[in-house]
Amino acid sequence: MRVDVLAVEREDEDGPRWAVMSTALGRARLRVHPRCASPALGAQSIELDVDERLELGGNAQRTDERSPRWTQHDDAIEWIGSVEEVEDEGLVYLRLAPDCLVTIEAAPDAFVAGEWLHLALRARSVTVCAFGV
């Protein structure tokens, strides 16, 4: 996903790093993955990593909405996207934007390609890294 990194913040010297960015879907503040260097400021491609397993009826709901969305509150991130593919092992490929496909672990046979999902994820479970790092 192409983003414009506006700032990199740290709550304290030993705390996690956070990247504040502008995306095609809106503004976001995500934790920088611990294995990654702080992203540079400006336009770049990023990778998103989700450390949550999708559970239908829990952090994932089917929705009739057909417009991708990314909303962020203090401790939660909400995404609406379409399921592009589901692997036999349960990996779900969720399309958030033309240039953003997120792979998320899920229970096998819980989701099907073509359906739209509303995800409510813990903000700390989504991390960002510069593309290819």
Coordinates of C-alpha atoms in Angstrom, one line a residue:
M1 CA 0.0 0.0 0.0
R2 CA 1.3 3.5 -0.9
V3 CA 1.2 5.9 2.0
D4 CA 2.6 9.2 3.0
V5 CA 4.4 8.9 6.3
L6 CA 3.9 12.1 8.2
A7 CA 5.7 11.4 11.5
V8 CA 7.3 8.7 13.5
E9 CA 6.6 8.9 17.2
R10 CA 7.7 7.2 20.4
E11 CA 5.8 7.5 23.6
D12 CA 9.0 7.0 25.7
E13 CA 12.6 6.1 24.9
D14 CA 12.1 2.3 25.3
G15 CA 8.5 2.2 24.1
P16 CA 7.2 1.1 20.7
R17 CA 7.5 3.3 17.6
W18 CA 4.4 4.6 15.9
A19 CA 4.1 5.8 12.3
V20 CA 1.5 8.4 11.5
M21 CA 0.5 8.2 7.9
S22 CA -2.0 9.3 5.3
T23 CA -3.5 6.5 3.2
A24 CA -6.0 6.3 0.3
L25 CA -8.6 5.3 2.9
G26 CA -7.8 8.0 5.5
R27 CA -5.3 8.7 8.3
A28 CA -3.7 6.0 10.4
R29 CA -1.4 5.6 13.3
L30 CA 0.2 2.2 13.4
R31 CA 2.9 0.6 15.5
V32 CA 6.1 0.0 13.6
H33 CA 7.0 -3.7 13.7
P34 CA 9.9 -4.4 16.1
R35 CA 12.0 -6.0 13.4
C36 CA 11.8 -2.9 11.1
A37 CA 13.7 0.3 11.1
S38 CA 11.7 3.5 11.6
P39 CA 10.1 4.4 8.2
A40 CA 11.4 7.5 6.4
L41 CA 9.1 10.4 6.1
G42 CA 7.3 10.9 2.8
A43 CA 5.6 8.7 0.2
Q44 CA 6.5 5.0 0.2
S45 CA 5.1 1.5 0.1
I46 CA 4.4 -0.4 3.3
E47 CA 3.5 -3.9 4.5
L48 CA 0.8 -4.5 7.1
D49 CA 1.0 -7.4 9.5
V50 CA -2.0 -8.5 11.5
D51 CA -1.3 -10.5 14.7
E52 CA -4.9 -11.6 15.2
R53 CA -6.9 -14.5 14.0
L54 CA -10.2 -13.7 12.4
E55 CA -13.3 -15.1 14.2
L56 CA -16.7 -14.7 12.6
G57 CA -19.0 -13.2 15.2
G58 CA -16.0 -11.9 17.1
N59 CA -13.6 -9.5 15.3
A60 CA -15.1 -10.2 11.9
Q61 CA -18.7 -9.7 10.7
R62 CA -20.2 -10.1 7.3
T63 CA -21.5 -6.8 6.0
D64 CA -23.7 -5.5 3.2
E65 CA -21.4 -2.4 2.8
R66 CA -19.6 -2.5 -0.5
S67 CA -17.1 0.4 0.0
P68 CA -13.7 -0.3 1.5
R69 CA -13.1 1.7 4.7
W70 CA -10.4 2.2 7.3
T71 CA -11.4 3.9 10.5
Q72 CA -9.2 4.2 13.5
H73 CA -10.1 4.9 17.1
D74 CA -7.7 5.0 20.0
D75 CA -7.4 1.3 20.6
A76 CA -9.2 -0.1 17.6
I77 CA -9.0 -0.3 13.8
E78 CA -12.0 -1.0 11.7
W79 CA -11.6 -2.2 8.1
I80 CA -14.3 -3.0 5.6
G81 CA -13.0 -5.0 2.6
S82 CA -13.8 -7.8 0.2
V83 CA -12.5 -11.3 0.6
E84 CA -10.4 -11.9 -2.6
E85 CA -9.3 -15.4 -1.8
V86 CA -9.3 -18.0 1.0
E87 CA -6.6 -20.7 1.3
D88 CA -7.4 -24.2 2.5
E89 CA -5.4 -23.5 5.7
G90 CA -7.7 -20.6 6.5
L91 CA -5.6 -17.6 5.3
V92 CA -7.9 -14.8 4.1
Y93 CA -6.8 -12.3 1.5
L94 CA -8.7 -9.1 2.2
R95 CA -8.8 -6.3 -0.4
L96 CA -8.8 -2.9 1.2
A97 CA -7.7 -0.8 -1.8
P98 CA -6.4 -1.5 -5.4
D99 CA -2.9 -1.5 -4.0
C100 CA -3.7 -3.0 -0.6
L101 CA -4.2 -6.8 0.0
V102 CA -3.9 -7.9 3.6
T103 CA -3.3 -11.6 4.5
I104 CA -4.9 -12.6 7.8
E105 CA -5.1 -15.9 9.6
A106 CA -8.6 -17.3 10.1
A107 CA -10.3 -20.5 11.0
P108 CA -10.6 -22.9 7.9
D109 CA -13.9 -22.7 6.1
A110 CA -15.1 -19.6 8.0
F111 CA -15.0 -17.2 5.1
V112 CA -15.6 -17.3 1.3
A113 CA -14.2 -15.3 -1.6
G114 CA -16.5 -12.5 -2.7
E115 CA -18.0 -11.7 0.6
W116 CA -17.5 -8.4 2.3
L117 CA -16.3 -8.2 5.9
H118 CA -16.3 -5.6 8.7
L119 CA -13.2 -6.2 10.9
A120 CA -12.7 -4.7 14.4
L121 CA -9.1 -5.2 15.3
R122 CA -7.0 -4.2 18.3
A123 CA -4.8 -1.3 17.1
R124 CA -1.7 -2.9 18.7
S125 CA -2.2 -6.1 16.7
V126 CA -1.6 -4.3 13.4
T127 CA 2.0 -3.3 12.6
V128 CA 3.6 -1.6 9.7
C129 CA 7.0 -2.1 8.0
A130 CA 8.6 -0.6 4.9
F131 CA 7.8 -2.8 1.9
G132 CA 10.3 -5.6 1.4
V133 CA 12.1 -5.2 4.7

